[in-house]
mmCIF file of C-alpha atoms in Angstrom:
data_model
loop_
_atom_site.group_PDB
_atom_site.id
_atom_site.type_symbol
_atom_site.label_atom_id
_atom_site.label_comp_id
_atom_site.label_asym_id
_atom_site.label_seq_id
_atom_site.Cartn_x
_atom_site.Cartn_y
_atom_site.Cartn_z
ATOM 1 C CA UNK H 17 59.692 61.827 94.296
ATOM 2 C CA UNK H 18 60.842 64.006 91.401
ATOM 3 C CA UNK H 19 57.333 65.002 90.253
ATOM 4 C CA UNK H 20 56.328 65.913 93.799
ATOM 5 C CA UNK H 21 59.420 68.113 94.204
ATOM 6 C CA UNK H 22 58.768 69.762 90.840
ATOM 7 C CA UNK H 23 55.220 70.677 91.881
ATOM 8 C CA UNK H 24 56.584 72.035 95.147
ATOM 9 C CA UNK H 25 59.113 74.281 93.372
ATOM 10 C CA UNK H 26 56.540 75.506 90.839
ATOM 11 C CA UNK H 27 54.128 76.439 93.597
ATOM 12 C CA UNK H 28 56.821 78.388 95.448
ATOM 13 C CA UNK H 29 57.731 80.308 92.320
ATOM 14 C CA UNK H 30 54.233 80.997 90.979
ATOM 15 C CA UNK H 31 52.344 81.592 94.231
ATOM 16 C CA UNK H 32 52.844 85.227 95.214
ATOM 17 C CA UNK H 33 52.607 84.684 98.967
ATOM 18 C CA UNK H 34 54.756 81.562 98.935
ATOM 19 C CA UNK H 35 57.447 83.148 96.753
ATOM 20 C CA UNK H 36 57.457 86.154 99.079
ATOM 21 C CA UNK H 37 58.036 83.916 102.079
ATOM 22 C CA UNK H 38 60.799 82.054 100.247
ATOM 23 C CA UNK H 39 62.496 85.321 99.311
ATOM 24 C CA UNK H 40 62.315 86.379 102.935
ATOM 25 C CA UNK H 41 64.051 83.173 104.006
ATOM 26 C CA UNK H 42 66.760 83.582 101.361
ATOM 27 C CA UNK H 43 67.451 87.122 102.585
ATOM 28 C CA UNK H 44 67.840 86.184 106.230
ATOM 29 C CA UNK H 45 71.306 86.997 107.557
ATOM 30 C CA UNK H 46 70.700 86.071 111.186
ATOM 31 C CA UNK H 47 68.694 87.162 114.195
ATOM 32 C CA UNK H 48 68.963 90.903 114.792
ATOM 33 C CA UNK H 49 70.968 92.054 117.803
ATOM 34 C CA UNK H 50 68.989 94.689 119.735
ATOM 35 C CA UNK H 51 71.437 95.708 122.438
ATOM 36 C CA UNK H 52 73.285 98.421 120.490
ATOM 37 C CA UNK H 53 70.199 100.484 121.314
ATOM 38 C CA UNK H 54 70.268 101.810 124.875
ATOM 39 C CA UNK H 55 66.534 101.317 125.402
ATOM 40 C CA UNK H 56 66.952 97.594 124.862
ATOM 41 C CA UNK H 57 70.004 97.523 127.097
ATOM 42 C CA UNK H 58 67.857 99.061 129.831
ATOM 43 C CA UNK H 59 65.172 96.465 129.151
ATOM 44 C CA UNK H 60 67.719 93.637 129.382
ATOM 45 C CA UNK H 61 69.037 94.911 132.723
ATOM 46 C CA UNK H 62 65.515 95.073 134.161
ATOM 47 C CA UNK H 63 64.636 91.548 133.052
ATOM 48 C CA UNK H 64 67.839 90.052 134.453
ATOM 49 C CA UNK H 65 67.405 91.974 137.720
ATOM 50 C CA UNK H 66 63.897 90.525 137.946
ATOM 51 C CA UNK H 67 65.293 87.021 137.508
ATOM 52 C CA UNK H 68 68.004 87.541 140.114
ATOM 53 C CA UNK H 69 65.455 88.783 142.620
ATOM 54 C CA UNK H 70 63.023 85.993 141.803
ATOM 55 C CA UNK H 71 65.533 83.239 142.459
ATOM 56 C CA UNK H 72 66.341 84.754 145.845
ATOM 57 C CA UNK H 73 62.750 84.438 146.992
ATOM 58 C CA UNK H 74 62.024 81.940 149.731
ATOM 59 C CA UNK H 75 61.111 78.568 148.235
ATOM 60 C CA UNK H 76 62.375 79.371 144.732
ATOM 61 C CA UNK H 77 64.427 76.983 142.584
ATOM 62 C CA UNK H 78 65.803 76.957 139.041
ATOM 63 C CA UNK H 79 67.450 74.867 136.336
ATOM 64 C CA UNK H 80 70.922 75.425 137.864
ATOM 65 C CA UNK H 81 71.991 74.559 141.384
ATOM 66 C CA UNK H 82 73.196 78.160 141.680
ATOM 67 C CA UNK H 83 70.994 80.466 139.625
ATOM 68 C CA UNK H 84 73.383 83.354 140.347
ATOM 69 C CA UNK H 85 75.589 81.792 137.666
ATOM 70 C CA UNK H 86 72.866 81.710 135.013
ATOM 71 C CA UNK H 87 73.323 83.645 131.786
ATOM 72 C CA UNK H 88 70.018 84.691 130.232
ATOM 73 C CA UNK H 89 69.226 85.220 126.560
ATOM 74 C CA UNK H 90 66.059 86.947 125.349
ATOM 75 C CA UNK H 91 64.508 86.429 121.936
ATOM 76 C CA UNK H 92 61.582 88.550 120.772
ATOM 77 C CA UNK H 93 59.034 88.369 117.992
ATOM 78 C CA UNK H 94 55.831 90.283 117.429
ATOM 79 C CA UNK H 95 53.988 86.975 117.121
ATOM 80 C CA UNK H 96 54.624 83.440 116.037
ATOM 81 C CA UNK H 97 57.820 81.375 115.715
ATOM 82 C CA UNK H 98 57.658 80.310 119.353
ATOM 83 C CA UNK H 99 58.040 76.708 118.196
ATOM 84 C CA UNK H 100 61.567 77.642 117.063
ATOM 85 C CA UNK H 101 62.442 80.275 119.669
ATOM 86 C CA UNK H 102 61.734 78.027 122.646
ATOM 87 C CA UNK H 103 64.052 75.134 121.657
ATOM 88 C CA UNK H 104 66.669 77.616 120.415
ATOM 89 C CA UNK H 105 66.956 79.358 123.781
ATOM 90 C CA UNK H 106 66.549 76.081 125.666
ATOM 91 C CA UNK H 107 69.745 74.830 123.987
ATOM 92 C CA UNK H 108 71.623 77.645 125.748
ATOM 93 C CA UNK H 109 70.241 76.713 129.160
ATOM 94 C CA UNK H 110 70.875 73.004 128.537
ATOM 95 C CA UNK H 111 74.534 73.816 127.862
ATOM 96 C CA UNK H 112 74.665 75.848 131.072
ATOM 97 C CA UNK H 113 73.205 72.877 132.942
ATOM 98 C CA UNK H 114 75.755 70.598 131.361
ATOM 99 C CA UNK H 115 78.550 73.009 132.415
ATOM 100 C CA UNK H 116 77.836 72.097 136.037
ATOM 101 C CA UNK H 117 79.681 68.849 135.338
ATOM 102 C CA UNK H 118 81.708 69.720 132.236
ATOM 103 C CA UNK H 119 83.733 72.812 133.101
ATOM 104 C CA UNK H 120 85.233 72.985 129.597
ATOM 105 C CA UNK H 121 82.001 74.366 128.168
ATOM 106 C CA UNK H 122 82.090 78.126 127.668
ATOM 107 C CA UNK H 123 79.874 79.016 124.720
ATOM 108 C CA UNK H 124 76.224 79.112 125.776
ATOM 109 C CA UNK H 125 74.838 80.916 122.726
ATOM 110 C CA UNK H 126 71.337 79.947 121.553
ATOM 111 C CA UNK H 127 70.720 78.682 118.050
ATOM 112 C CA UNK H 128 70.152 81.414 115.480
ATOM 113 C CA UNK H 129 66.481 80.969 114.564
ATOM 114 C CA UNK H 130 66.692 82.773 111.231
ATOM 115 C CA UNK H 131 69.606 80.643 110.057
ATOM 116 C CA UNK H 132 68.048 77.526 111.478
ATOM 117 C CA UNK H 133 65.202 77.996 108.996
ATOM 118 C CA UNK H 134 67.430 78.953 106.109
ATOM 119 C CA UNK H 135 70.206 76.390 106.527
ATOM 120 C CA UNK H 136 68.655 73.284 108.048
ATOM 121 C CA UNK H 137 65.038 72.853 106.965
ATOM 122 C CA UNK H 138 64.412 69.767 104.853
ATOM 123 C CA UNK H 139 62.091 69.639 101.841
ATOM 124 C CA UNK H 140 59.076 68.720 103.937
ATOM 125 C CA UNK H 141 59.735 71.401 106.499
ATOM 126 C CA UNK H 142 60.174 74.104 103.855
ATOM 127 C CA UNK H 143 57.057 72.974 102.035
ATOM 128 C CA UNK H 144 55.000 73.325 105.188
ATOM 129 C CA UNK H 145 56.701 76.534 106.285
ATOM 130 C CA UNK H 146 56.727 78.328 102.919
ATOM 131 C CA UNK H 147 53.872 76.936 100.847
ATOM 132 C CA UNK H 148 51.405 75.917 103.549
ATOM 133 C CA UNK H 149 52.346 78.851 105.795
ATOM 134 C CA UNK H 150 52.389 76.484 108.760
ATOM 135 C CA UNK H 151 54.053 76.408 112.146
ATOM 136 C CA UNK H 152 55.444 73.413 113.940
ATOM 137 C CA UNK H 153 55.928 71.318 117.018
ATOM 138 C CA UNK H 154 58.578 72.668 119.414
ATOM 139 C CA UNK H 155 59.180 69.234 120.955
ATOM 140 C CA UNK H 156 59.885 67.873 117.476
ATOM 141 C CA UNK H 157 62.412 70.646 116.841
ATOM 142 C CA UNK H 158 64.216 69.995 120.124
ATOM 143 C CA UNK H 159 64.271 66.258 119.424
ATOM 144 C CA UNK H 160 65.732 66.795 115.966
ATOM 145 C CA UNK H 161 68.495 69.019 117.334
ATOM 146 C CA UNK H 162 69.269 66.373 119.940
ATOM 147 C CA UNK H 163 69.372 63.645 117.320
ATOM 148 C CA UNK H 164 71.781 65.562 115.172
ATOM 149 C CA UNK H 165 74.215 66.496 117.934
ATOM 150 C CA UNK H 166 74.120 62.929 119.273
ATOM 151 C CA UNK H 167 74.776 61.439 115.847
ATOM 152 C CA UNK H 168 72.095 58.858 116.604
ATOM 153 C CA UNK H 169 68.752 59.657 115.005
ATOM 154 C CA UNK H 170 67.081 56.560 116.367
ATOM 155 C CA UNK H 171 67.972 56.487 120.036
ATOM 156 C CA UNK H 172 67.795 60.109 121.179
ATOM 157 C CA UNK H 173 64.654 60.596 123.236
ATOM 158 C CA UNK H 174 63.135 63.337 125.363
ATOM 159 C CA UNK H 175 61.141 62.968 128.572
ATOM 160 C CA UNK H 176 57.547 64.173 128.228
ATOM 161 C CA UNK H 177 55.304 64.855 131.206
ATOM 162 C CA UNK H 178 51.787 65.777 130.170
ATOM 163 C CA UNK H 179 49.505 68.039 132.199
ATOM 164 C CA UNK H 180 47.530 65.085 133.544
ATOM 165 C CA UNK H 181 50.654 63.657 135.172
ATOM 166 C CA UNK H 182 51.608 67.052 136.548
ATOM 167 C CA UNK H 183 48.097 67.595 137.882
ATOM 168 C CA UNK H 184 48.240 64.355 139.818
ATOM 169 C CA UNK H 185 51.615 65.019 141.377
ATOM 170 C CA UNK H 186 52.112 68.787 141.312
ATOM 171 C CA UNK H 187 54.122 69.855 144.306
ATOM 172 C CA UNK H 188 57.373 71.811 144.540
ATOM 173 C CA UNK H 189 59.608 68.865 145.311
ATOM 174 C CA UNK H 190 58.783 66.894 142.154
ATOM 175 C CA UNK H 191 59.181 69.901 139.859
ATOM 176 C CA UNK H 192 62.363 70.910 141.625
ATOM 177 C CA UNK H 193 63.736 67.391 141.253
ATOM 178 C CA UNK H 194 63.180 67.444 137.498
ATOM 179 C CA UNK H 195 64.892 70.809 137.141
ATOM 180 C CA UNK H 196 67.825 69.786 139.311
ATOM 181 C CA UNK H 197 68.281 66.526 137.458
ATOM 182 C CA UNK H 198 67.560 67.485 133.853
ATOM 183 C CA UNK H 199 67.789 71.267 133.656
ATOM 184 C CA UNK H 200 65.272 73.548 131.900
ATOM 185 C CA UNK H 201 62.005 72.269 130.486
ATOM 186 C CA UNK H 202 60.131 73.034 127.302
ATOM 187 C CA UNK H 203 56.418 73.747 127.633
ATOM 188 C CA UNK H 204 54.769 72.612 124.409
ATOM 189 C CA UNK H 205 51.184 73.056 123.285
ATOM 190 C CA UNK H 206 50.322 75.708 125.864
ATOM 191 C CA UNK H 207 46.849 77.080 125.173
ATOM 192 C CA UNK H 208 46.787 80.867 124.907
ATOM 193 C CA UNK H 209 43.690 82.578 126.269
ATOM 194 C CA UNK H 210 42.672 86.101 125.324
ATOM 195 C CA UNK H 211 43.602 87.236 128.835
ATOM 196 C CA UNK H 212 47.061 85.722 128.543
ATOM 197 C CA UNK H 213 47.549 87.547 125.278
ATOM 198 C CA UNK H 214 46.269 90.868 126.631
ATOM 199 C CA UNK H 215 48.703 90.658 129.548
ATOM 200 C CA UNK H 216 51.533 91.271 127.082
ATOM 201 C CA UNK H 217 50.821 94.995 127.561
ATOM 202 C CA UNK H 218 51.569 94.954 131.298
ATOM 203 C CA UNK H 219 55.277 95.729 130.889
ATOM 204 C CA UNK H 220 55.212 96.875 127.304
ATOM 205 C CA UNK H 221 58.393 98.963 127.352
ATOM 206 C CA UNK H 222 60.273 96.763 129.780
ATOM 207 C CA UNK H 223 60.861 99.636 132.193
ATOM 208 C CA UNK H 224 59.569 97.746 135.244
ATOM 209 C CA UNK H 225 61.403 95.068 137.230
ATOM 210 C CA UNK H 226 59.162 92.104 137.854
ATOM 211 C CA UNK H 227 57.072 89.301 136.378
ATOM 212 C CA UNK H 228 53.546 88.744 135.115
ATOM 213 C CA UNK H 229 51.651 86.273 137.286
ATOM 214 C CA UNK H 230 48.618 84.112 136.489
ATOM 215 C CA UNK H 231 47.150 82.686 139.666
ATOM 216 C CA UNK H 232 44.098 80.501 139.220
ATOM 217 C CA UNK H 233 42.401 79.017 136.193
ATOM 218 C CA UNK H 234 40.570 82.128 134.978
ATOM 219 C CA UNK H 235 43.037 84.746 136.146
ATOM 220 C CA UNK H 236 43.551 87.719 133.818
ATOM 221 C CA UNK H 237 47.142 88.191 134.944
ATOM 222 C CA UNK H 238 48.820 91.017 136.798
ATOM 223 C CA UNK H 239 52.269 92.537 136.971
ATOM 224 C CA UNK H 240 54.174 91.715 140.168
ATOM 225 C CA UNK H 241 57.090 94.052 140.925
ATOM 226 C CA UNK H 242 60.114 92.385 142.509
ATOM 227 C CA UNK H 243 61.967 94.487 145.037
ATOM 228 C CA UNK H 244 65.616 94.221 146.008
ATOM 229 C CA UNK H 245 65.689 92.821 149.513
ATOM 230 C CA UNK H 246 69.455 92.853 149.960
ATOM 231 C CA UNK H 247 69.895 96.606 150.118
ATOM 232 C CA UNK H 248 71.726 99.095 147.911
ATOM 233 C CA UNK H 249 75.009 97.191 148.038
ATOM 234 C CA UNK H 250 73.517 94.005 146.603
ATOM 235 C CA UNK H 251 71.669 96.037 143.986
ATOM 236 C CA UNK H 252 74.910 97.668 142.894
ATOM 237 C CA UNK H 253 76.656 94.296 142.694
ATOM 238 C CA UNK H 254 73.853 92.936 140.533
ATOM 239 C CA UNK H 255 74.057 95.850 138.132
ATOM 240 C CA UNK H 256 77.833 95.479 137.843
ATOM 241 C CA UNK H 257 77.559 91.779 137.077
ATOM 242 C CA UNK H 258 74.933 92.452 134.403
ATOM 243 C CA UNK H 259 77.091 95.143 132.817
ATOM 244 C CA UNK H 260 79.992 92.687 132.789
ATOM 245 C CA UNK H 261 77.881 90.167 130.888
ATOM 246 C CA UNK H 262 76.787 92.830 128.401
ATOM 247 C CA UNK H 263 80.411 93.882 127.933
ATOM 248 C CA UNK H 264 81.452 90.300 127.228
ATOM 249 C CA UNK H 265 78.793 90.160 124.504
ATOM 250 C CA UNK H 266 79.544 93.566 123.028
ATOM 251 C CA UNK H 267 80.507 91.916 119.743
ATOM 252 C CA UNK H 268 77.564 89.546 119.322
ATOM 253 C CA UNK H 269 78.953 87.099 116.828
ATOM 254 C CA UNK H 270 80.063 83.506 116.790
ATOM 255 C CA UNK H 271 82.826 82.114 114.594
ATOM 256 C CA UNK H 272 80.239 80.218 112.593
ATOM 257 C CA UNK H 273 78.809 83.362 111.042
ATOM 258 C CA UNK H 274 78.759 87.122 111.158
ATOM 259 C CA UNK H 275 75.822 88.315 113.255
ATOM 260 C CA UNK H 276 73.362 90.791 111.846
ATOM 261 C CA UNK H 277 74.104 93.943 113.837
ATOM 262 C CA UNK H 278 71.341 96.389 112.970
ATOM 263 C CA UNK H 279 71.066 99.019 115.734
ATOM 264 C CA UNK H 280 67.793 100.561 114.588
ATOM 265 C CA UNK H 281 64.767 100.117 116.836
ATOM 266 C CA UNK H 282 62.311 97.482 115.727
ATOM 267 C CA UNK H 283 59.023 99.321 116.029
ATOM 268 C CA UNK H 284 57.059 96.094 115.958
ATOM 269 C CA UNK H 285 58.494 95.255 119.377
ATOM 270 C CA UNK H 286 56.771 98.278 120.825
ATOM 271 C CA UNK H 287 53.381 97.072 119.662
ATOM 272 C CA UNK H 288 51.163 94.600 121.391
ATOM 273 C CA UNK H 289 51.791 90.953 120.616
ATOM 274 C CA UNK H 290 49.078 90.703 118.020
ATOM 275 C CA UNK H 291 46.167 92.707 116.731
ATOM 276 C CA UNK H 292 44.001 89.629 116.897
ATOM 277 C CA UNK H 293 42.946 87.969 120.138
ATOM 278 C CA UNK H 294 43.229 84.280 120.790
ATOM 279 C CA UNK H 295 40.076 82.208 120.697
ATOM 280 C CA UNK H 296 41.637 79.754 123.127
ATOM 281 C CA UNK H 297 42.731 77.336 120.405
ATOM 282 C CA UNK H 298 46.130 78.854 119.642
ATOM 283 C CA UNK H 299 49.178 77.034 120.934
ATOM 284 C CA UNK H 300 52.335 78.464 122.419
ATOM 285 C CA UNK H 301 55.802 77.241 123.413
ATOM 286 C CA UNK H 302 57.947 78.604 126.259
ATOM 287 C CA UNK H 303 60.911 77.537 128.395
ATOM 288 C CA UNK H 304 60.588 76.503 132.034
ATOM 289 C CA UNK H 305 63.320 78.260 134.037
ATOM 290 C CA UNK H 306 62.249 77.320 137.559
ATOM 291 C CA UNK H 307 59.529 77.909 140.090
ATOM 292 C CA UNK H 308 58.742 78.321 143.744
ATOM 293 C CA UNK H 309 56.470 76.972 146.445
ATOM 294 C CA UNK H 310 53.784 79.188 147.925
ATOM 295 C CA UNK H 311 54.758 80.419 151.410
ATOM 296 C CA UNK H 312 51.167 80.217 152.630
ATOM 297 C CA UNK H 313 50.346 76.935 150.914
ATOM 298 C CA UNK H 314 53.440 74.702 150.541
ATOM 299 C CA UNK H 315 51.514 72.243 148.367
ATOM 300 C CA UNK H 316 50.975 74.912 145.736
ATOM 301 C CA UNK H 317 53.605 75.415 143.073
ATOM 302 C CA UNK H 318 54.329 78.317 140.740
ATOM 303 C CA UNK H 319 56.171 77.722 137.478
ATOM 304 C CA UNK H 320 58.379 80.440 135.947
ATOM 305 C CA UNK H 321 58.493 80.519 132.155
ATOM 306 C CA UNK H 322 60.495 82.576 129.698
ATOM 307 C CA UNK H 323 58.284 83.971 126.967
ATOM 308 C CA UNK H 324 59.033 85.708 123.635
ATOM 309 C CA UNK H 325 56.758 88.736 123.933
ATOM 310 C CA UNK H 326 58.508 92.037 124.776
ATOM 311 C CA UNK H 327 55.832 93.127 127.263
ATOM 312 C CA UNK H 328 55.755 89.780 129.055
ATOM 313 C CA UNK H 329 59.091 87.950 128.821
ATOM 314 C CA UNK H 330 58.831 86.434 132.316
ATOM 315 C CA UNK H 331 55.622 84.642 133.262
ATOM 316 C CA UNK H 332 54.835 82.972 136.575
ATOM 317 C CA UNK H 333 51.950 80.515 136.400
ATOM 318 C CA UNK H 334 50.266 78.676 139.252
ATOM 319 C CA UNK H 335 50.079 74.908 138.939
ATOM 320 C CA UNK H 336 46.287 74.927 138.556
ATOM 321 C CA UNK H 337 46.488 77.538 135.775
ATOM 322 C CA UNK H 338 49.130 75.461 134.031
ATOM 323 C CA UNK H 339 47.151 72.256 134.420
ATOM 324 C CA UNK H 340 44.212 73.945 132.695
ATOM 325 C CA UNK H 341 46.280 75.489 129.895
ATOM 326 C CA UNK H 342 49.450 73.460 129.495
ATOM 327 C CA UNK H 343 49.843 70.281 127.545
ATOM 328 C CA UNK H 344 53.363 68.913 128.007
ATOM 329 C CA UNK H 345 56.618 69.632 129.795
ATOM 330 C CA UNK H 346 59.571 68.241 127.857
ATOM 331 C CA UNK H 347 62.983 67.508 129.406
ATOM 332 C CA UNK H 348 66.248 66.181 127.991
ATOM 333 C CA UNK H 349 67.479 63.152 129.976
ATOM 334 C CA UNK H 350 70.957 63.224 131.494
ATOM 335 C CA UNK H 351 72.387 60.797 128.938
ATOM 336 C CA UNK H 352 71.042 62.895 126.075
ATOM 337 C CA UNK H 353 72.261 66.140 127.632
ATOM 338 C CA UNK H 354 75.889 65.034 127.367
ATOM 339 C CA UNK H 355 75.609 64.991 123.564
ATOM 340 C CA UNK H 356 75.040 68.751 123.509
ATOM 341 C CA UNK H 357 78.731 69.221 124.430
ATOM 342 C CA UNK H 358 79.515 68.747 120.749
ATOM 343 C CA UNK H 359 77.863 72.084 119.932
ATOM 344 C CA UNK H 360 80.936 73.802 121.374
ATOM 345 C CA UNK H 361 83.318 72.420 118.771
ATOM 346 C CA UNK H 362 81.244 71.215 115.810
ATOM 347 C CA UNK H 363 79.417 73.459 113.348
ATOM 348 C CA UNK H 364 76.085 71.670 113.536
ATOM 349 C CA UNK H 365 74.056 74.856 113.702
ATOM 350 C CA UNK H 366 74.627 78.586 113.373
ATOM 351 C CA UNK H 367 74.402 80.220 116.788
ATOM 352 C CA UNK H 368 73.905 83.791 117.938
ATOM 353 C CA UNK H 369 75.364 85.107 121.193
ATOM 354 C CA UNK H 370 73.336 88.322 121.258
ATOM 355 C CA UNK H 371 71.828 88.658 124.726
ATOM 356 C CA UNK H 372 68.703 90.223 123.271
ATOM 357 C CA UNK H 373 67.678 89.685 119.678
ATOM 358 C CA UNK H 374 64.684 89.773 117.390
ATOM 359 C CA UNK H 375 64.114 86.605 115.389
ATOM 360 C CA UNK H 376 63.069 88.613 112.361
ATOM 361 C CA UNK H 377 59.505 88.702 111.115
ATOM 362 C CA UNK H 378 58.563 85.128 110.371
ATOM 363 C CA UNK H 379 55.138 84.534 111.873
ATOM 364 C CA UNK H 380 54.502 80.867 112.628
ATOM 365 C CA UNK H 381 52.791 79.290 115.604
ATOM 366 C CA UNK H 382 53.186 76.252 117.837
ATOM 367 C CA UNK H 383 51.320 73.227 116.543
ATOM 368 C CA UNK H 384 50.647 69.718 117.804
ATOM 369 C CA UNK H 385 50.944 68.391 114.251
ATOM 370 C CA UNK H 386 54.169 66.549 113.519
ATOM 371 C CA UNK H 387 56.531 69.060 111.951
ATOM 372 C CA UNK H 388 59.591 66.908 111.344
ATOM 373 C CA UNK H 389 58.968 63.532 109.706
ATOM 374 C CA UNK H 390 61.091 60.632 110.913
ATOM 375 C CA UNK H 391 62.683 60.210 107.488
ATOM 376 C CA UNK H 392 63.731 63.848 107.198
ATOM 377 C CA UNK H 393 66.390 64.146 109.867
ATOM 378 C CA UNK H 394 69.002 64.838 107.196
ATOM 379 C CA UNK H 395 70.196 68.384 106.797
ATOM 380 C CA UNK H 396 69.912 69.959 103.341
ATOM 381 C CA UNK H 397 72.211 72.785 102.360
ATOM 382 C CA UNK H 398 70.369 74.104 99.312
ATOM 383 C CA UNK H 399 69.821 77.548 100.808
ATOM 384 C CA UNK H 400 73.150 78.073 102.573
#
């Protein structure tokens, strides 16, 4: 009501920390493109090469029938905001999945996280984000995006598979079936151990081609280099295709807005993920890109996730590790996926086609608490 809103505004204005956060939101001009800097371009090439090599491994599978056609977007943050980054990037991969049947789709840009906060948060969301300094539920965010693009706030639903279901039926064929049918998955409520957090240093500068693997419940994680098995010719072809993608994104902007093109290095990205270590209670959100079956043990599955930490953007997790740490895998059903076509011609959300960007310095974490109330699906434009 009016009195409640008045108290909310007064608290934002008079509370030093809250007013600082609000000012930060008002100043946001979009996620920062990092690729003008050559060190980040080198990092992008290495990460994409790692993905190409991974999806050529025996027994591997991904969210597209042909993962050679995938276009990857990386979003980084020193810590926090994963509950927004994961659904933002997942939108891109959902559109790519949809393009397998709708060839008219051509714009696969992720949502712009910074503008998502500034332009679309409702009163309740801003109150929690600014005044209470709280994070949110990534599955809620994805559901809200789906509801808006579908134009039907009541009937849009996601498919949720909790870790108990996955534990009882974890084998490569089931996981592969979900990816082939629905596309990428969102891992929500993933519990971050101190070892998982420390592993963010394993490829800190992004100068190695490979993934970080966690194999077994208490594994501390290790970097696994991925070698090119197709010879120098295949390697050269891969590098040319990556350079072509970079060239096509050399002007990282979408008609909906002018991207923030700051070429300066973000020193925070060179630091470890966080100075503090997780106590095992912190939650995280990532995107499921694919997986593979173990050559020696076909019943064992590895899941490949995209992460938002510069030193560990690609994480492979064994099914038993995931079952101990994960909470839910969220998929968009085929009927719901078709609604995302509208993102290519309607200005629902600002989007950012930078291949590698930093989502500014808003530190919020994944939470199991409901972030988006049912009655606040509407989009407010107070801060546009």
